[in-house]
Tab-separated table of C-alpha atoms and ligand atoms in Angstrom:
chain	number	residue	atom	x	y	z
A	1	UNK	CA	-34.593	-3.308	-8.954
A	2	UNK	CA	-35.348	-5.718	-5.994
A	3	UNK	CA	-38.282	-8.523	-6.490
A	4	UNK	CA	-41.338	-7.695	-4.177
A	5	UNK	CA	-40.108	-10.258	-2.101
A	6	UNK	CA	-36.642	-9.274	-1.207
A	7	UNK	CA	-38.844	-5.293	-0.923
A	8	UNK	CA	-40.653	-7.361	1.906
A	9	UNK	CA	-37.411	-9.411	3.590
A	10	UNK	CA	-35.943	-6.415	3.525
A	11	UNK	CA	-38.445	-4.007	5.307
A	12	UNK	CA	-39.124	-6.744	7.455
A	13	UNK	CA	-35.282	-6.823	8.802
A	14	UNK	CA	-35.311	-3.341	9.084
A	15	UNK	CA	-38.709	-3.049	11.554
A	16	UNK	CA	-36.545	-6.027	13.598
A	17	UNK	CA	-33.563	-3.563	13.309
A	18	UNK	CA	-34.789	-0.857	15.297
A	19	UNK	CA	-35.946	-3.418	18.323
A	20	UNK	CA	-32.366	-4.189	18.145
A	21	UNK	CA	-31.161	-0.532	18.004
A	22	UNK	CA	-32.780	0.416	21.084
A	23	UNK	CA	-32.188	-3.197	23.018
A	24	UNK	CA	-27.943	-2.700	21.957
A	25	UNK	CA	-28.346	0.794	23.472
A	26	UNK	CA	-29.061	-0.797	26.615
A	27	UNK	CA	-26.227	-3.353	26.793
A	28	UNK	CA	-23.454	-0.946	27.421
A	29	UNK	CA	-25.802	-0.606	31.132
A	30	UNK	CA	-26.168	-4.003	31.937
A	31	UNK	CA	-22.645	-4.997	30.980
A	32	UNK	CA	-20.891	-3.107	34.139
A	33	UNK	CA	-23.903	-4.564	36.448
A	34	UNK	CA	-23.065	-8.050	38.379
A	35	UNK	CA	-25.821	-9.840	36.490
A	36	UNK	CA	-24.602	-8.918	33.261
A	37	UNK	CA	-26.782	-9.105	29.851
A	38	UNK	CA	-27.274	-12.755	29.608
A	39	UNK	CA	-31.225	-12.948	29.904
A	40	UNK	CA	-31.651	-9.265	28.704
A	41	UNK	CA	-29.811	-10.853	25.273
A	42	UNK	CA	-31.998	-13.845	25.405
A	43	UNK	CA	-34.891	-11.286	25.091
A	44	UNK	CA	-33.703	-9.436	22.412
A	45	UNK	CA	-33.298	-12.253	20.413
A	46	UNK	CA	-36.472	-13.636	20.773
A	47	UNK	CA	-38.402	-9.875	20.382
A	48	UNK	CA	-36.435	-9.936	16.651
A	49	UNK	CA	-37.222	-13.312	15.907
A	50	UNK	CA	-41.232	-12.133	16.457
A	51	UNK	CA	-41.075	-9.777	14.736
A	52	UNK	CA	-39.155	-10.910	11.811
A	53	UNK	CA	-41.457	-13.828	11.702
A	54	UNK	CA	-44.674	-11.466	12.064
A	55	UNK	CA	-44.082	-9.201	9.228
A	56	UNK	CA	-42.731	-12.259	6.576
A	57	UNK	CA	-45.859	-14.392	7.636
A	58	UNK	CA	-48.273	-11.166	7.233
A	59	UNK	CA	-46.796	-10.772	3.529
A	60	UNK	CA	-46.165	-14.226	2.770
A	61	UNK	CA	-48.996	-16.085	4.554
A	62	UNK	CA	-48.035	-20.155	4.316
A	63	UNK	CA	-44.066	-19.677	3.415
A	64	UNK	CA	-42.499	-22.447	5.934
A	65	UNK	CA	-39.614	-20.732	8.611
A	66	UNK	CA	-36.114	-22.169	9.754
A	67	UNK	CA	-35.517	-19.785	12.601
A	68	UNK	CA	-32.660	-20.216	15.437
A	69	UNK	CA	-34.746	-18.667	18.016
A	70	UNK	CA	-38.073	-21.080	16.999
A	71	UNK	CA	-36.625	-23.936	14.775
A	72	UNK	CA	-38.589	-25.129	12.068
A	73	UNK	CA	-41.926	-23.848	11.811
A	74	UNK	CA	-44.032	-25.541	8.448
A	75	UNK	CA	-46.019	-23.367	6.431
A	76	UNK	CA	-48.780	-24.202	4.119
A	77	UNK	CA	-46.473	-23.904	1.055
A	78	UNK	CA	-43.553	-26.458	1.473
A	79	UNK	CA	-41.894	-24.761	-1.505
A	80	UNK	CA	-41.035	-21.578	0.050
A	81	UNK	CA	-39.082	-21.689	3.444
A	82	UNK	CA	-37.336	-18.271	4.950
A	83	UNK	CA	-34.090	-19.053	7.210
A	84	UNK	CA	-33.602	-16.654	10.012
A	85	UNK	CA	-30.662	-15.945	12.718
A	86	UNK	CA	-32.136	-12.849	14.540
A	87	UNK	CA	-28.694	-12.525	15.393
A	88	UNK	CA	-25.744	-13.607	14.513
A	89	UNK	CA	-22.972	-12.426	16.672
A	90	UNK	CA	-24.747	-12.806	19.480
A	91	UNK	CA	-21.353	-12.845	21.984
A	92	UNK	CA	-20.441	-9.648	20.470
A	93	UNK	CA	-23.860	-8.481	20.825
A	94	UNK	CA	-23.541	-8.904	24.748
A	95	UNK	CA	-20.334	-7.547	24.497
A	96	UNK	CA	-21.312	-4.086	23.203
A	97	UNK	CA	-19.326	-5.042	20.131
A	98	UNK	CA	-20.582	-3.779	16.944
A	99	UNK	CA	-20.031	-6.760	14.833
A	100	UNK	CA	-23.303	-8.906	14.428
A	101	UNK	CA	-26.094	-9.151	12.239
A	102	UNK	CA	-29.431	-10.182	11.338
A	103	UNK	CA	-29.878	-12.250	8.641
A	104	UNK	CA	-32.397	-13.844	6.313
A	105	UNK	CA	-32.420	-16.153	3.113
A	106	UNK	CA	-35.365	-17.360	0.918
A	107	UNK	CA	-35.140	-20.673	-0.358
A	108	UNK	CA	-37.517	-22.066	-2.832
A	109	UNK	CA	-37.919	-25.583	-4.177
A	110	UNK	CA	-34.845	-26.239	-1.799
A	111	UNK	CA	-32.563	-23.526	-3.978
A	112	UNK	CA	-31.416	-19.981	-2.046
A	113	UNK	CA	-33.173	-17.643	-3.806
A	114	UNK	CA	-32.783	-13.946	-1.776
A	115	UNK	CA	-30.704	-12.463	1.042
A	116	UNK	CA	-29.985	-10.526	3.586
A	117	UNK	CA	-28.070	-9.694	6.159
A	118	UNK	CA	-27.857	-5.906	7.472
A	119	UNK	CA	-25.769	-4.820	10.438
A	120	UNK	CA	-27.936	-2.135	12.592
A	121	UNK	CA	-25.045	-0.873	13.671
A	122	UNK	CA	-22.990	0.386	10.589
A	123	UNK	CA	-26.422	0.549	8.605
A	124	UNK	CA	-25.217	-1.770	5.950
A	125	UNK	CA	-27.468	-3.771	4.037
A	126	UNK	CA	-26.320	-6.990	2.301
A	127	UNK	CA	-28.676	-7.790	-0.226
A	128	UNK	CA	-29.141	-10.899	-3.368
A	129	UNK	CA	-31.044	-12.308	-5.314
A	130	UNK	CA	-30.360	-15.361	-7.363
A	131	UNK	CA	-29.336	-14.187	-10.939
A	132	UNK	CA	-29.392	-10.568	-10.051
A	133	UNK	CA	-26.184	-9.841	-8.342
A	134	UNK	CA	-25.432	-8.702	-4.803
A	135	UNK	CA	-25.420	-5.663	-3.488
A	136	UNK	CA	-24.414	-3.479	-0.029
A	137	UNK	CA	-26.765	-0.131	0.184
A	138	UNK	CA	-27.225	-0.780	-3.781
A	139	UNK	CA	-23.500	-0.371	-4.553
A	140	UNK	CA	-22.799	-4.207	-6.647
A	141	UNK	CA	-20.442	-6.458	-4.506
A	142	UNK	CA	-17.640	-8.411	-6.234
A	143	UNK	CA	-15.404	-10.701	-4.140
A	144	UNK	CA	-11.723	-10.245	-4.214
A	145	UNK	CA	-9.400	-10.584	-6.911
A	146	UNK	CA	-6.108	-11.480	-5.127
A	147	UNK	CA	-5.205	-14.656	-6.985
A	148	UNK	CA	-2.302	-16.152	-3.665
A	149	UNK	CA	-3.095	-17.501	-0.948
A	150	UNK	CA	-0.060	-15.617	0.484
A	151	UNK	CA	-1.366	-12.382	-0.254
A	152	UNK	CA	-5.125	-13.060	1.937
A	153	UNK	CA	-6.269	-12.032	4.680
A	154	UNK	CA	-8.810	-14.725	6.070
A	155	UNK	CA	-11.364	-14.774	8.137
A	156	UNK	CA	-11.389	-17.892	10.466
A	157	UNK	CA	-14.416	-18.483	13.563
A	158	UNK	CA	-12.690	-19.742	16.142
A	159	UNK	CA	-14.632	-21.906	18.471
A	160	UNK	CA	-15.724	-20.932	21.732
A	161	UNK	CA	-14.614	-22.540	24.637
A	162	UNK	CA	-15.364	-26.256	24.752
A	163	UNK	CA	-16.784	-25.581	21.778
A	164	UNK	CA	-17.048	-29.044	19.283
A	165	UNK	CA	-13.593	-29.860	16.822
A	166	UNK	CA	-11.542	-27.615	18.287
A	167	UNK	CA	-8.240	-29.727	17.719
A	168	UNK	CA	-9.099	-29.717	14.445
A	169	UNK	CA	-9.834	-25.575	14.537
A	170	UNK	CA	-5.972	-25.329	16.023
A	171	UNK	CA	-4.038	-27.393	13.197
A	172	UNK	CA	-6.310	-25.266	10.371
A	173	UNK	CA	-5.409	-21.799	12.447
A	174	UNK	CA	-1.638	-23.015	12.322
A	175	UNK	CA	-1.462	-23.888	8.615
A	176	UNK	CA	-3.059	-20.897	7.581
A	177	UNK	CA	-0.414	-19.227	9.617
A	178	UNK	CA	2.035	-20.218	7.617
A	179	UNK	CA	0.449	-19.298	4.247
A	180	UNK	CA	-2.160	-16.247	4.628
A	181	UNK	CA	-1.166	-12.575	5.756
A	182	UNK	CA	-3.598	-12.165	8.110
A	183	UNK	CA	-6.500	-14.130	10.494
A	184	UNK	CA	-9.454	-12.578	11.633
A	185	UNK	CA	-11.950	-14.170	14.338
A	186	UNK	CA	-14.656	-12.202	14.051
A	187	UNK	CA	-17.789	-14.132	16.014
A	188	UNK	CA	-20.322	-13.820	13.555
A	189	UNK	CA	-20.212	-15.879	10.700
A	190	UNK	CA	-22.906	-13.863	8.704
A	191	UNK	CA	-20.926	-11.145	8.744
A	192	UNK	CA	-17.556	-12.631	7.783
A	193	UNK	CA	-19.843	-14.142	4.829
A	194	UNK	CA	-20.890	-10.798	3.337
A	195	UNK	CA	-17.317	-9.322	3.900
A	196	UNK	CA	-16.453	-11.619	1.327
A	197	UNK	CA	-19.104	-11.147	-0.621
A	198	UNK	CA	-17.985	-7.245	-0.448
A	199	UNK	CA	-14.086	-8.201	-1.560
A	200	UNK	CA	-12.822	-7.049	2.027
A	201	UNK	CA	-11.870	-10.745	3.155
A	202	UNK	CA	-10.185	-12.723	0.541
A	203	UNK	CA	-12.230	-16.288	2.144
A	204	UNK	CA	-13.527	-17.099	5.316
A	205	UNK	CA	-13.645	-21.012	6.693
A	206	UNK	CA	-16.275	-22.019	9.622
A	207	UNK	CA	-17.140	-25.137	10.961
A	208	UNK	CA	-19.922	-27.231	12.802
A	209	UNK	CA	-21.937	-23.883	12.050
A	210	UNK	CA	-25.674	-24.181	11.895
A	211	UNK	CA	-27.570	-23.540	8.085
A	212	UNK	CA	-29.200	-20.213	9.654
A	213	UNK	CA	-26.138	-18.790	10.046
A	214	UNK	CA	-24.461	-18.941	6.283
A	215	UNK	CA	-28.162	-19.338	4.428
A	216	UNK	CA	-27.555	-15.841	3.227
A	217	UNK	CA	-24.100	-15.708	2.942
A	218	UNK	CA	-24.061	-18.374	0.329
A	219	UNK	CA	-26.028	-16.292	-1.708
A	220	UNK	CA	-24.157	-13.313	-1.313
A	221	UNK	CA	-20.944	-14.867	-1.689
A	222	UNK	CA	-22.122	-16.923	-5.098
A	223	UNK	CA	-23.969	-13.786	-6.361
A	224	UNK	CA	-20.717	-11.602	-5.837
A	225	UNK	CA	-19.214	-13.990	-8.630
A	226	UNK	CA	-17.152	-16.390	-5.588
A	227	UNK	CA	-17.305	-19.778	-4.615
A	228	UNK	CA	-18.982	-22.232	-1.829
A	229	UNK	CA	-17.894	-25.216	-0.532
A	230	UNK	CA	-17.056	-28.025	2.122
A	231	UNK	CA	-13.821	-27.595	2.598
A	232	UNK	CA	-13.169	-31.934	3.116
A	233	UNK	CA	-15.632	-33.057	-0.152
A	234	UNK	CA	-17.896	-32.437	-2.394
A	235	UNK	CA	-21.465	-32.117	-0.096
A	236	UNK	CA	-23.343	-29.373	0.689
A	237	UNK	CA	-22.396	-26.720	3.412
A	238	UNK	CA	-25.703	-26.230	4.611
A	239	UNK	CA	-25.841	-29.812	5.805
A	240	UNK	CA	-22.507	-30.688	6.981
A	241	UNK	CA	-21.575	-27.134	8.851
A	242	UNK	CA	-18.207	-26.830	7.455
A	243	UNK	CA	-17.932	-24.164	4.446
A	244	UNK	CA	-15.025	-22.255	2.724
A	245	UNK	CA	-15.705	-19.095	0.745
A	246	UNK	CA	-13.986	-17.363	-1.492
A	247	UNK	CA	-13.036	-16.749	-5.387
A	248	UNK	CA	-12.177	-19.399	-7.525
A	249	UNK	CA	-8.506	-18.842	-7.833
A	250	UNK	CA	-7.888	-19.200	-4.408
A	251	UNK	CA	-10.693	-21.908	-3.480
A	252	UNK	CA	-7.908	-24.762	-4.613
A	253	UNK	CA	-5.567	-23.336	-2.573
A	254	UNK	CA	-7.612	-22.831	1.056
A	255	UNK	CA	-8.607	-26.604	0.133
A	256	UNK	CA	-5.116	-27.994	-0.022
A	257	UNK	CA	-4.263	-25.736	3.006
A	258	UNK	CA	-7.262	-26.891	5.216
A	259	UNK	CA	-6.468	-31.015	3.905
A	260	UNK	CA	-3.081	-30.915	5.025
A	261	UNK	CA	-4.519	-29.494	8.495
A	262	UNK	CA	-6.336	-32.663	8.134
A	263	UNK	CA	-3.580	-34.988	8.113
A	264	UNK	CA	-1.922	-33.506	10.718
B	1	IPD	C1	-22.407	-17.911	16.151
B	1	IPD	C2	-21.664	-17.067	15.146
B	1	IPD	C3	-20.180	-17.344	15.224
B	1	IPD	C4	-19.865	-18.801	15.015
B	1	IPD	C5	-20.654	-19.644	16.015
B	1	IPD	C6	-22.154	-19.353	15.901
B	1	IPD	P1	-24.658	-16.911	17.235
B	1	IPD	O1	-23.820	-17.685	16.056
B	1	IPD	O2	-22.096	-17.307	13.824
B	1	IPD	O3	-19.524	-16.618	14.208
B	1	IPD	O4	-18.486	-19.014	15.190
B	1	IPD	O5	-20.433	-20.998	15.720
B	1	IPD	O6	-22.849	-20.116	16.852
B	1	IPD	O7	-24.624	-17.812	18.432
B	1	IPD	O8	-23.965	-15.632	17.467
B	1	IPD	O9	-26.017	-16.766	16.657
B	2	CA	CA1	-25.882	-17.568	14.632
C-alpha cells in the first residue's frame, strides 16, 4: 500500500508522462529536419516541469521544490522539499532513444523519504518509500546478488564531450575494464539508478552529477536492500556528485577499483 503522498507523486508523474508521450512522438520528425530538436526539447522539458510542479503544489500546498528546469523554489514548509529532473536522459530524449526518465524524490527534515522515477516509454514505474521497500509496477525490487566484481556488469556515465573530470572518467573506465564483465553508458543516470535497484546492473558509478538526478535513485537503491556512497570518502552523494551503487558485497570492491583509478 503506497502513502497518500507517493498516490499523489505518482499521479502527478504520470499526468507529466503523457505531455512527454506525445512531445517524444514528435522527435523522430524534427530529428531528420536541419534544425533538429534542440529548442523543441527545451520545451518539453519545461511543459513537464509545469506540470509536475502544478499538480505536487495543488496537493501539497507550501512543500519547497528542487527542480532542474526552475532550481530551488521555497515553500512555506521548509521541512518538506520535492526534487525533480523532468527528464533525465535528456540526449537520448533528442535522440529518439528510449532510455530516459522522469523522476521525483520527497525529502523531509533533510531525509529521502519517497520515489520515483517511471520511464514513459517502457511504462515502468520505480517506486519507494522509506521503510517500505521498492517496487517496479508493484513487483518488490532487490538488487543483485553476484558477490565478484568479476562477474558485474556495470553501469558507468560517461561524460559528454568537454564535459568536467573526464581524465579521471578514462582511468575509472580502464580499471573497470580489467575487472567487470561488462560497461554500460547509458545517459541517464536515473535510470541506471533504478536498474540497480531492479538487480539488472550489479552497480553503477557517476560523477559531478547534480542531486536531481540520483534523489530518487538513492532511495530506490537503499530500499532494494543495496548500498550508497562516494566512491573517494565518507560524505554524502547528494552534495559532492560522485556516487557508487550497489550491494554490499561488492561496494568494497568498486571502491578499491575506483581508488586505484585514483592513483593513477
Ligand atoms: C544527465 C544524465 C546523464 C549524466 C549527465 C546528466 P540530463 O542529465 O543524468 O546520465 O551522465 O551528467 O547531466 O541532462 O539528461 O537531465
Ligand atoms: Ca538530469
Amino acid at each position: 500500500m503506497s502513502s497518500p503522498v507517493l498516490t499523489v507523486m505518482t499521479a502527478a508523474v504520470r499526468k507529466a508522462a503523457r505531455a512527454l508521450q506525445r512531445d517524444y512522438g514528435e522527435i523522430a520528425n524534427l530529428q531528420v529536419s536541419q534544425k533538429g530538436p534542440g529548442d523543441y526539447v527545451t520545451a518539453a522539458d519545461k511543459r513537464c516541469d509545469k506540470i509536475l510542479r502544478e499538480e505536487l503544489a495543488k496537493a501539497r500546498p507550501g512543500y519547497s521544490f528542487l527542480t532542474e528546469e526552475t532550481g530551488s523554489v521555497p515553500g512555506t514548509d521548509p521541512d518538506h522539499r520535492f526534487i525533480i529532473d523532468p527528464i533525465d536522459g535528456t540526449m537520448n530524449f533528442m535522440h529518439s532513444v528510449p532510455f530516459f526518465a522522469i523522476t521525483v524524490a520527497l525529502e523531509r527534515k533533510d531525509e529521502l523519504v519517497a520515489a520515483i522515477t517511471y520511464n514513459p516509454i517502457t511504462d515502468e514505474m520505480y517506486s519507494a518509500e522509506k521503510g517500505g521497500g521498492a517496487f517496479v509496477n508493484n513487483k518488490r525490487m532487490r538488487v543483485a546478488q553476484r558477490r565478484d566484481i568479476h562477474d558485474t556488469l556495470v553501469s558507468y556515465e560517461i561524460p559528454h564531450r568537454g564535459g568536467k573530470g573526464l581524465p579521471l572518467s578514462r582511468a575509472e573506465i580502464s580499471v573497470l575494464q580489467g575487472r567487470v564483465v561488462g560497461i554500460r553508458g547509458t545517459g541517464s543516470a536515473a535510470l541506471s539508478m533504478a536498474y540497480v535497484a531492479a538487480g539488472r546492473f550489479d552497480a553503477m558509478v557517476c560523477r559531478n552529477i547534480n542531486s536531481w538526478d540520483i534523489a530518487a535513485g538513492i532511495l530506490l537503491v537503499k530500499e532494494a536492500g543495496g548500498f550508497v556512497a562516494d566512491p573517494d570518502g565518507e560524505k554524502n552523494p547528494m552534495e559532492t556528485g560522485n556516487i557508487l551503487a550497489t550491494n554490499a558485497d561488492l561496494l568494497p570492491q568498486f571502491k578499491d577499483a575506483l581508488a586505484m583509478a585514483r592513483e593513477a
